[in-house]
């Protein structure tokens, strides 16, 4: 059996790194996604603050927090020391046998930060798992109250709620459904309350009202007694490019769900944990409090896989009294995950990172709005706090998106990487819904770093214009 190296930095890998798919066995995970012969990615050597260095010593500014996950930046000593201490004490304790202090303390601290209505905390390994758990919990909540006919989960088109089959069935991603549709139960979809490329005859407010009308009409057409929940991102992720819905929409969503006994689930996998300038992003709309909240990404901040479902005490008690939550994973309530989650939460709150996200987000927004005025391909900037997106268009006057084949978002991300800046982009629905890249630096970013990021984005956009042949 091959001897495994104990220290990943003590490697003896070939330099330069061979192209993907050229070795007989092994290869990094990218080999599953890229054609054979594709150049290998730079090899990460270390990371600190908002910066990353590859094995050649080149430095990159992470303006995307990885996939909008590394909220407190890299190399945080508090988190690393807590992870080390917990690993020495106990790396695993199955909740069927033990509870852990880390789990108990994390749940207490997180539910206090979330506020009334979110007293119970279910800990899993990531966003897809957490959304699956939220859907299953909602179903069992309904069954516990004698509403077993409720099973349909309505969501928006476009939307993205995870890659596992249950979460994907709720996602509004037709390209993924084309591939995996035979494996899953398709769920009803309603239009997203977009604020930029609005259909003719509407403005932002009237389109928001129309989208709410369609939601209610869909519930009525499906049969209110069959509709379990409506799931949405309060501030959008990659599927809608940091969409911030009109307040009219958010208020009416809550009213509609209440009227028909439908649970409201907020997917805050990307937007929660302080990123939007509020600890939970639904706080921007006080009249749209959800029944269940899902967190991930920033909850573990990249230090450990972590996803969380927040739910009300009374509804969880009903499920427990009816035989218990019929769901679980091997890593459910993992002590290492909970210890990291607690340390990340403490860093976020103790260092005032939620307020910093609001302040630096306003600074970033002003700089990016200026870019909209100057660039022929940046059609819109949207988002809240340090969850922003740039939408790229071929024709600003007509708001015409680039063709999917142009891969404008990928070009911008590649140019930025060449210039030493990391942006996050993912082609939801194979690029059919438009092109955007997320601008979402860690919540620890300073004013000077925000200015540096804005300058870097401007330079990358200018070079992207040249490569796309846009004057």
Short mmCIF file of C-alpha atoms in Angstrom, two decimals:
data_model
loop_
_atom_site.label_atom_id
_atom_site.label_comp_id
_atom_site.label_asym_id
_atom_site.label_seq_id
_atom_site.Cartn_x
_atom_site.Cartn_y
_atom_site.Cartn_z
CA UNK A 1 0.00 0.00 0.00
CA UNK A 2 1.36 3.40 -0.94
CA UNK A 3 2.59 5.51 1.96
CA UNK A 4 0.53 8.70 2.37
CA UNK A 5 2.39 11.94 3.00
CA UNK A 6 1.40 13.44 6.35
CA UNK A 7 2.09 17.03 5.33
CA UNK A 8 0.43 18.18 2.11
CA UNK A 9 3.09 20.89 1.75
CA UNK A 10 5.83 18.25 1.84
CA UNK A 11 4.99 17.12 -1.68
CA UNK A 12 7.09 15.77 -4.50
CA UNK A 13 4.77 16.61 -7.37
CA UNK A 14 6.06 17.18 -10.86
CA UNK A 15 6.80 20.75 -11.89
CA UNK A 16 5.40 22.16 -14.05
CA UNK A 17 2.07 20.48 -13.35
CA UNK A 18 1.10 18.17 -16.23
CA UNK A 19 -2.07 18.84 -18.22
CA UNK A 20 -5.24 17.22 -16.94
CA UNK A 21 -6.08 13.73 -18.09
CA UNK A 22 -2.54 12.83 -19.07
CA UNK A 23 -1.66 10.60 -16.12
CA UNK A 24 -2.66 6.95 -15.85
CA UNK A 25 -4.26 7.27 -12.41
CA UNK A 26 -5.20 9.79 -9.78
CA UNK A 27 -5.36 13.41 -10.94
CA UNK A 28 -7.07 16.29 -9.09
CA UNK A 29 -10.84 16.60 -9.06
CA UNK A 30 -10.82 19.03 -12.02
CA UNK A 31 -10.21 16.02 -14.29
CA UNK A 32 -13.95 15.26 -13.99
CA UNK A 33 -14.96 18.65 -15.37
CA UNK A 34 -12.45 19.66 -18.04
CA UNK A 35 -11.53 18.03 -21.37
CA UNK A 36 -8.32 15.95 -21.38
CA UNK A 37 -5.33 18.13 -22.13
CA UNK A 38 -6.72 21.19 -20.33
CA UNK A 39 -4.08 23.15 -18.44
CA UNK A 40 -4.00 22.41 -14.73
CA UNK A 41 -5.15 25.06 -12.27
CA UNK A 42 -2.51 26.92 -10.27
CA UNK A 43 -1.57 24.93 -7.18
CA UNK A 44 -2.51 26.60 -3.89
CA UNK A 45 0.41 26.98 -1.49
CA UNK A 46 -1.02 29.19 1.26
CA UNK A 47 -3.68 31.80 2.01
CA UNK A 48 -4.04 34.62 4.53
CA UNK A 49 -6.59 37.40 4.92
CA UNK A 50 -8.15 38.03 1.51
CA UNK A 51 -5.07 36.78 -0.38
CA UNK A 52 -3.95 33.44 -1.82
CA UNK A 53 -0.54 32.38 -3.14
CA UNK A 54 0.18 29.62 -5.65
CA UNK A 55 3.19 27.32 -5.72
CA UNK A 56 5.14 29.78 -7.89
CA UNK A 57 4.72 32.49 -5.26
CA UNK A 58 2.20 34.54 -7.22
CA UNK A 59 -0.38 36.38 -5.10
CA UNK A 60 -4.11 36.59 -5.88
CA UNK A 61 -6.80 38.79 -4.33
CA UNK A 62 -9.87 36.69 -3.59
CA UNK A 63 -12.72 39.00 -4.59
CA UNK A 64 -15.23 36.14 -4.54
CA UNK A 65 -14.55 34.55 -1.14
CA UNK A 66 -14.07 31.28 -3.00
CA UNK A 67 -17.63 30.39 -4.04
CA UNK A 68 -18.94 33.18 -1.75
CA UNK A 69 -18.06 31.09 1.28
CA UNK A 70 -14.85 32.32 2.95
CA UNK A 71 -16.55 35.11 4.91
CA UNK A 72 -13.82 35.73 7.47
CA UNK A 73 -10.90 35.31 5.10
CA UNK A 74 -8.04 32.83 5.32
CA UNK A 75 -5.66 31.87 8.10
CA UNK A 76 -7.88 33.04 10.97
CA UNK A 77 -6.00 31.99 14.11
CA UNK A 78 -9.09 31.79 16.33
CA UNK A 79 -10.75 29.27 14.04
CA UNK A 80 -7.58 27.27 13.40
CA UNK A 81 -6.83 26.98 17.12
CA UNK A 82 -10.42 25.92 17.90
CA UNK A 83 -10.29 23.33 15.12
CA UNK A 84 -7.01 21.99 16.50
CA UNK A 85 -8.33 21.79 20.08
CA UNK A 86 -11.52 20.03 19.04
CA UNK A 87 -9.61 17.60 16.81
CA UNK A 88 -7.42 16.64 19.74
CA UNK A 89 -10.45 16.15 21.99
CA UNK A 90 -12.86 14.28 19.67
CA UNK A 91 -13.16 14.42 15.91
CA UNK A 92 -16.44 12.52 15.77
CA UNK A 93 -19.35 11.68 18.04
CA UNK A 94 -22.52 10.26 16.53
CA UNK A 95 -25.61 12.07 17.86
CA UNK A 96 -27.34 8.72 18.36
CA UNK A 97 -24.82 8.07 21.13
CA UNK A 98 -23.42 11.40 22.37
CA UNK A 99 -24.02 15.09 22.35
CA UNK A 100 -21.02 17.41 22.13
CA UNK A 101 -20.30 20.68 23.87
CA UNK A 102 -19.46 22.18 20.48
CA UNK A 103 -22.88 21.24 19.11
CA UNK A 104 -24.71 22.57 22.15
CA UNK A 105 -22.79 25.87 22.30
CA UNK A 106 -23.01 26.46 18.54
CA UNK A 107 -26.76 25.88 18.56
CA UNK A 108 -27.27 28.24 21.51
CA UNK A 109 -25.13 31.02 20.07
CA UNK A 110 -26.47 30.74 16.52
CA UNK A 111 -30.14 30.65 17.54
CA UNK A 112 -29.57 33.73 19.71
CA UNK A 113 -28.02 35.58 16.76
CA UNK A 114 -30.87 34.50 14.46
CA UNK A 115 -33.56 35.75 16.83
CA UNK A 116 -37.06 34.61 17.81
CA UNK A 117 -38.58 31.87 15.70
CA UNK A 118 -35.28 30.11 15.01
CA UNK A 119 -34.60 28.35 18.30
CA UNK A 120 -33.66 24.97 16.86
CA UNK A 121 -30.50 24.25 14.85
CA UNK A 122 -29.94 21.19 12.64
CA UNK A 123 -26.31 20.85 11.56
CA UNK A 124 -25.23 19.06 8.35
CA UNK A 125 -22.30 19.23 5.93
CA UNK A 126 -23.27 21.84 3.34
CA UNK A 127 -25.88 23.83 1.47
CA UNK A 128 -27.39 21.07 -0.66
CA UNK A 129 -27.76 18.84 2.40
CA UNK A 130 -29.25 21.70 4.41
CA UNK A 131 -31.85 22.52 1.75
CA UNK A 132 -32.75 18.83 1.50
CA UNK A 133 -33.13 18.73 5.28
CA UNK A 134 -35.30 21.86 5.26
CA UNK A 135 -37.64 20.34 2.67
CA UNK A 136 -37.91 17.09 4.61
CA UNK A 137 -38.45 18.97 7.87
CA UNK A 138 -41.22 21.04 6.28
CA UNK A 139 -42.90 17.86 5.05
CA UNK A 140 -42.80 16.29 8.49
CA UNK A 141 -44.05 19.50 10.08
CA UNK A 142 -47.10 19.29 7.85
CA UNK A 143 -47.65 15.60 8.55
CA UNK A 144 -47.37 16.23 12.30
CA UNK A 145 -50.30 18.65 11.99
CA UNK A 146 -52.44 16.24 9.99
CA UNK A 147 -51.69 17.84 6.59
CA UNK A 148 -50.19 14.84 4.84
CA UNK A 149 -51.59 15.97 1.48
CA UNK A 150 -48.99 18.78 1.35
CA UNK A 151 -45.83 17.81 -0.56
CA UNK A 152 -45.20 20.28 -3.40
CA UNK A 153 -42.42 22.84 -3.00
CA UNK A 154 -42.81 25.88 -5.25
CA UNK A 155 -39.69 27.82 -6.24
CA UNK A 156 -38.56 30.42 -8.73
CA UNK A 157 -37.35 30.22 -12.30
CA UNK A 158 -34.40 30.71 -12.45
CA UNK A 159 -33.12 29.57 -9.05
CA UNK A 160 -30.54 27.26 -7.54
CA UNK A 161 -30.90 25.38 -4.26
CA UNK A 162 -28.31 22.63 -4.51
CA UNK A 163 -27.02 19.71 -6.54
CA UNK A 164 -28.47 16.73 -4.69
CA UNK A 165 -31.59 15.35 -6.39
CA UNK A 166 -34.11 16.73 -3.92
CA UNK A 167 -32.58 20.20 -3.88
CA UNK A 168 -32.13 20.10 -7.65
CA UNK A 169 -35.81 19.27 -8.17
CA UNK A 170 -36.65 22.54 -6.41
CA UNK A 171 -34.01 24.49 -8.36
CA UNK A 172 -35.12 26.37 -11.45
CA UNK A 173 -32.31 25.18 -13.70
CA UNK A 174 -33.72 23.70 -16.96
CA UNK A 175 -30.28 22.63 -18.22
CA UNK A 176 -29.77 20.48 -15.12
CA UNK A 177 -33.33 19.17 -15.39
CA UNK A 178 -32.64 18.13 -18.98
CA UNK A 179 -29.86 15.90 -17.70
CA UNK A 180 -31.26 14.62 -14.40
CA UNK A 181 -35.01 15.04 -14.86
CA UNK A 182 -35.76 11.30 -15.10
CA UNK A 183 -34.19 10.81 -11.66
CA UNK A 184 -36.24 13.35 -9.73
CA UNK A 185 -39.68 14.74 -8.92
CA UNK A 186 -40.15 18.04 -10.72
CA UNK A 187 -41.69 20.82 -8.65
CA UNK A 188 -43.80 23.85 -9.68
CA UNK A 189 -41.93 26.99 -10.76
CA UNK A 190 -42.91 30.66 -10.78
CA UNK A 191 -41.08 33.62 -12.36
CA UNK A 192 -38.29 35.33 -10.44
CA UNK A 193 -38.91 39.01 -9.56
CA UNK A 194 -35.98 40.25 -11.66
CA UNK A 195 -35.17 43.94 -11.49
CA UNK A 196 -33.02 44.44 -14.60
CA UNK A 197 -34.19 42.60 -17.72
CA UNK A 198 -37.90 43.09 -17.02
CA UNK A 199 -40.47 41.88 -19.59
CA UNK A 200 -42.09 44.58 -21.76
CA UNK A 201 -44.99 46.44 -20.22
CA UNK A 202 -43.70 46.26 -16.65
CA UNK A 203 -41.54 48.31 -14.34
CA UNK A 204 -39.80 46.89 -11.26
CA UNK A 205 -42.78 47.29 -8.94
CA UNK A 206 -45.44 46.05 -11.35
CA UNK A 207 -43.29 43.05 -12.32
CA UNK A 208 -42.81 42.27 -8.62
CA UNK A 209 -46.57 42.39 -8.17
CA UNK A 210 -47.07 40.16 -11.21
CA UNK A 211 -44.60 37.58 -9.89
CA UNK A 212 -46.45 37.53 -6.57
CA UNK A 213 -49.76 37.11 -8.43
CA UNK A 214 -48.33 34.13 -10.32
CA UNK A 215 -47.17 32.59 -7.05
CA UNK A 216 -50.68 32.77 -5.61
CA UNK A 217 -52.27 31.58 -8.85
CA UNK A 218 -49.87 28.62 -8.96
CA UNK A 219 -50.73 27.64 -5.40
CA UNK A 220 -54.44 27.78 -6.26
CA UNK A 221 -53.99 25.81 -9.50
CA UNK A 222 -51.88 23.13 -7.79
CA UNK A 223 -54.36 22.93 -4.94
CA UNK A 224 -53.50 24.77 -1.72
CA UNK A 225 -53.89 21.58 0.29
CA UNK A 226 -51.09 19.98 -1.78
CA UNK A 227 -48.56 22.85 -1.55
CA UNK A 228 -46.10 22.40 1.29
CA UNK A 229 -43.70 25.32 0.93
CA UNK A 230 -42.32 28.14 -1.15
CA UNK A 231 -38.51 28.28 -1.26
CA UNK A 232 -36.58 31.37 -2.32
CA UNK A 233 -33.27 33.17 -1.87
CA UNK A 234 -34.03 36.56 -0.25
CA UNK A 235 -30.91 37.93 -1.97
CA UNK A 236 -30.05 35.87 -5.01
CA UNK A 237 -26.94 33.87 -5.73
CA UNK A 238 -25.50 32.72 -9.04
CA UNK A 239 -28.88 31.81 -10.56
CA UNK A 240 -30.06 35.43 -10.52
CA UNK A 241 -26.85 37.38 -9.99
CA UNK A 242 -27.42 38.85 -6.50
CA UNK A 243 -31.05 39.71 -7.24
CA UNK A 244 -32.58 42.01 -4.62
CA UNK A 245 -36.38 41.73 -4.95
CA UNK A 246 -38.67 44.74 -4.72
CA UNK A 247 -40.16 45.20 -1.25
CA UNK A 248 -43.65 44.75 -2.71
CA UNK A 249 -42.80 41.21 -3.71
CA UNK A 250 -41.33 40.18 -0.38
CA UNK A 251 -44.29 41.52 1.62
CA UNK A 252 -46.82 39.80 -0.63
CA UNK A 253 -44.94 36.48 -0.57
CA UNK A 254 -45.35 36.33 3.19
CA UNK A 255 -49.03 37.29 2.96
CA UNK A 256 -49.71 34.65 0.29
CA UNK A 257 -47.96 31.89 2.23
CA UNK A 258 -49.91 32.79 5.36
CA UNK A 259 -53.20 32.89 3.49
CA UNK A 260 -52.78 29.37 2.13
CA UNK A 261 -50.94 27.71 5.02
CA UNK A 262 -47.75 27.37 2.98
CA UNK A 263 -44.41 27.33 4.77
CA UNK A 264 -41.86 29.91 3.62
CA UNK A 265 -38.28 28.59 3.40
CA UNK A 266 -35.45 31.05 2.87
CA UNK A 267 -32.31 29.68 1.28
CA UNK A 268 -29.59 31.89 2.77
CA UNK A 269 -26.78 29.52 1.86
CA UNK A 270 -24.98 32.38 0.12
CA UNK A 271 -26.58 35.48 1.65
CA UNK A 272 -26.72 34.56 5.34
CA UNK A 273 -24.23 35.00 8.14
CA UNK A 274 -23.74 38.75 7.73
CA UNK A 275 -22.75 38.95 4.09
CA UNK A 276 -25.51 41.36 3.04
CA UNK A 277 -24.99 43.74 5.96
CA UNK A 278 -27.58 41.98 8.12
CA UNK A 279 -26.93 38.73 9.96
CA UNK A 280 -29.81 37.05 8.14
CA UNK A 281 -30.59 38.72 4.84
CA UNK A 282 -34.36 38.54 5.31
CA UNK A 283 -33.87 41.21 8.00
CA UNK A 284 -33.84 43.71 5.13
CA UNK A 285 -37.58 42.91 4.78
CA UNK A 286 -39.05 42.73 8.32
CA UNK A 287 -42.49 41.84 6.94
CA UNK A 288 -41.13 38.72 5.19
CA UNK A 289 -39.85 36.55 8.01
CA UNK A 290 -39.53 32.93 6.86
CA UNK A 291 -40.60 29.85 8.78
CA UNK A 292 -37.35 27.98 8.08
CA UNK A 293 -33.91 29.41 7.26
CA UNK A 294 -31.03 27.55 5.62
CA UNK A 295 -27.39 28.63 6.09
CA UNK A 296 -24.14 27.17 4.76
CA UNK A 297 -21.06 28.55 2.95
CA UNK A 298 -20.19 31.46 5.26
CA UNK A 299 -21.34 29.50 8.33
CA UNK A 300 -18.18 27.39 8.08
CA UNK A 301 -16.31 30.08 6.14
CA UNK A 302 -14.33 27.47 4.21
CA UNK A 303 -12.68 26.06 7.33
CA UNK A 304 -14.93 23.00 7.53
CA UNK A 305 -17.96 21.64 5.61
CA UNK A 306 -21.03 23.03 7.36
CA UNK A 307 -24.70 23.63 6.64
CA UNK A 308 -27.47 24.61 9.03
CA UNK A 309 -31.26 24.57 9.19
CA UNK A 310 -32.90 27.04 11.59
CA UNK A 311 -36.44 26.20 12.65
CA UNK A 312 -39.00 27.21 15.31
CA UNK A 313 -39.00 25.39 18.63
CA UNK A 314 -42.72 24.51 18.66
CA UNK A 315 -42.76 23.00 15.16
CA UNK A 316 -39.66 20.89 15.85
CA UNK A 317 -41.26 19.70 19.08
CA UNK A 318 -44.29 18.51 17.10
CA UNK A 319 -42.05 16.52 14.74
CA UNK A 320 -40.10 15.03 17.66
CA UNK A 321 -43.33 14.04 19.43
CA UNK A 322 -44.57 12.32 16.30
CA UNK A 323 -41.65 9.91 16.16
CA UNK A 324 -38.70 12.18 15.41
CA UNK A 325 -37.15 13.72 12.32
CA UNK A 326 -36.85 10.99 9.69
CA UNK A 327 -33.60 12.25 8.22
CA UNK A 328 -29.88 12.30 8.93
CA UNK A 329 -26.31 12.07 7.66
CA UNK A 330 -23.16 10.48 9.02
CA UNK A 331 -21.69 13.89 9.81
CA UNK A 332 -24.88 15.23 11.43
CA UNK A 333 -23.88 17.56 14.28
CA UNK A 334 -20.18 16.77 13.79
CA UNK A 335 -18.14 18.24 16.68
CA UNK A 336 -15.43 19.62 14.37
CA UNK A 337 -18.03 21.32 12.19
CA UNK A 338 -19.82 22.80 15.20
CA UNK A 339 -16.59 24.00 16.81
CA UNK A 340 -15.63 25.77 13.58
CA UNK A 341 -19.14 27.18 13.16
CA UNK A 342 -19.03 28.61 16.68
CA UNK A 343 -15.60 30.18 16.15
CA UNK A 344 -16.65 31.67 12.80
CA UNK A 345 -19.82 33.06 14.38
CA UNK A 346 -17.85 34.57 17.26
CA UNK A 347 -15.41 36.19 14.84
CA UNK A 348 -18.26 37.58 12.77
CA UNK A 349 -20.07 39.10 15.73
CA UNK A 350 -17.14 40.09 17.96
CA UNK A 351 -15.29 41.88 15.14
CA UNK A 352 -18.34 43.70 13.84
CA UNK A 353 -18.10 42.07 10.42
CA UNK A 354 -21.81 42.46 9.68
CA UNK A 355 -21.51 46.24 10.00
CA UNK A 356 -18.28 46.14 8.00
CA UNK A 357 -20.06 44.27 5.21
CA UNK A 358 -22.68 47.02 5.09
CA UNK A 359 -20.12 49.84 5.09
CA UNK A 360 -17.68 48.30 2.64
CA UNK A 361 -20.56 47.09 0.50
CA UNK A 362 -21.74 50.68 0.09
CA UNK A 363 -18.22 51.70 -0.91
CA UNK A 364 -17.96 48.83 -3.39
CA UNK A 365 -21.40 49.60 -4.84
CA UNK A 366 -20.45 53.22 -5.52
CA UNK A 367 -17.33 52.12 -7.39
CA UNK A 368 -19.16 49.48 -9.42
CA UNK A 369 -22.01 51.86 -10.26
CA UNK A 370 -19.39 54.15 -11.77
CA UNK A 371 -18.19 51.22 -13.87
CA UNK A 372 -21.72 50.77 -15.25
CA UNK A 373 -21.58 54.36 -16.49
CA UNK A 374 -18.23 53.86 -18.22
CA UNK A 375 -18.23 50.32 -19.59
CA UNK A 376 -20.13 49.27 -22.72
CA UNK A 377 -20.55 45.69 -21.43
CA UNK A 378 -21.49 46.17 -17.76
CA UNK A 379 -25.25 46.53 -17.87
CA UNK A 380 -26.17 46.29 -14.21
CA UNK A 381 -24.79 46.06 -10.70
CA UNK A 382 -26.99 44.66 -7.95
CA UNK A 383 -26.80 43.12 -4.52
CA UNK A 384 -26.54 44.08 -0.86
CA UNK A 385 -23.53 44.45 1.39
CA UNK A 386 -20.64 42.36 0.13
CA UNK A 387 -22.84 40.18 -2.07
CA UNK A 388 -22.71 41.98 -5.43
CA UNK A 389 -22.88 40.94 -9.05
CA UNK A 390 -22.00 42.52 -12.39
CA UNK A 391 -24.27 41.60 -15.30
CA UNK A 392 -22.58 41.64 -18.70
CA UNK A 393 -24.51 42.54 -21.85
CA UNK A 394 -23.71 42.77 -25.54
CA UNK A 395 -25.99 45.81 -26.03
CA UNK A 396 -26.61 48.08 -23.04
CA UNK A 397 -29.45 50.04 -24.64
CA UNK A 398 -31.42 46.87 -25.44
CA UNK A 399 -30.08 44.94 -22.40
CA UNK A 400 -29.24 42.14 -24.82
CA UNK A 401 -27.20 39.37 -23.20
CA UNK A 402 -24.19 37.84 -24.88
CA UNK A 403 -24.80 34.54 -26.59
CA UNK A 404 -24.16 31.52 -24.41
CA UNK A 405 -21.36 30.53 -26.79
CA UNK A 406 -19.51 33.81 -26.12
CA UNK A 407 -18.98 32.81 -22.46
CA UNK A 408 -18.58 36.43 -21.47
CA UNK A 409 -18.65 35.71 -17.73
CA UNK A 410 -15.94 33.08 -18.08
CA UNK A 411 -13.82 35.49 -20.11
CA UNK A 412 -14.04 38.16 -17.41
CA UNK A 413 -13.22 35.66 -14.65
CA UNK A 414 -10.26 34.31 -16.65
CA UNK A 415 -8.91 37.80 -17.37
CA UNK A 416 -9.24 38.76 -13.72
CA UNK A 417 -7.36 35.61 -12.70
CA UNK A 418 -4.58 36.44 -15.14
CA UNK A 419 -4.34 39.85 -13.52
CA UNK A 420 -4.23 38.39 -10.00
CA UNK A 421 -7.87 38.61 -8.93
CA UNK A 422 -10.33 35.79 -8.26
CA UNK A 423 -14.00 36.30 -9.18
CA UNK A 424 -16.73 33.69 -8.78
CA UNK A 425 -18.81 32.69 -11.80
CA UNK A 426 -20.98 29.70 -12.51
CA UNK A 427 -23.15 29.23 -15.60
CA UNK A 428 -26.58 28.39 -14.17
CA UNK A 429 -28.85 27.00 -16.88
CA UNK A 430 -25.81 26.68 -19.18
CA UNK A 431 -25.64 30.46 -19.56
CA UNK A 432 -29.12 30.76 -21.07
CA UNK A 433 -30.29 33.31 -18.50
CA UNK A 434 -27.44 35.78 -19.05
CA UNK A 435 -23.92 36.42 -17.79
CA UNK A 436 -22.85 37.72 -14.41
CA UNK A 437 -19.97 37.37 -12.03
CA UNK A 438 -20.16 37.71 -8.27
CA UNK A 439 -18.12 40.35 -6.50
CA UNK A 440 -18.12 39.18 -2.90
CA UNK A 441 -14.85 39.65 -1.01
CA UNK A 442 -14.46 38.40 2.57
CA UNK A 443 -16.26 40.45 5.21
CA UNK A 444 -12.89 41.44 6.71
CA UNK A 445 -12.01 43.56 3.65
CA UNK A 446 -10.83 47.09 4.43
CA UNK A 447 -11.66 50.27 2.54
CA UNK A 448 -8.23 50.19 0.89
CA UNK A 449 -8.76 46.59 -0.20
CA UNK A 450 -12.20 47.41 -1.58
CA UNK A 451 -10.65 50.19 -3.66
CA UNK A 452 -7.96 47.80 -4.87
CA UNK A 453 -10.64 45.27 -5.88
CA UNK A 454 -12.68 47.92 -7.68
CA UNK A 455 -9.59 49.07 -9.59
CA UNK A 456 -8.77 45.48 -10.50
CA UNK A 457 -12.29 44.81 -11.76
CA UNK A 458 -12.20 47.94 -13.91
CA UNK A 459 -8.93 46.78 -15.49
CA UNK A 460 -10.29 43.25 -16.04
CA UNK A 461 -13.50 44.60 -17.62
CA UNK A 462 -11.49 46.78 -20.01
CA UNK A 463 -9.43 43.79 -21.16
CA UNK A 464 -12.59 41.66 -21.45
CA UNK A 465 -14.13 44.29 -23.73
CA UNK A 466 -11.08 44.02 -25.96
CA UNK A 467 -11.20 40.21 -26.10
CA UNK A 468 -14.92 40.18 -26.84
CA UNK A 469 -14.42 42.72 -29.61
CA UNK A 470 -16.64 45.37 -28.00
CA UNK A 471 -15.69 48.97 -28.69
#
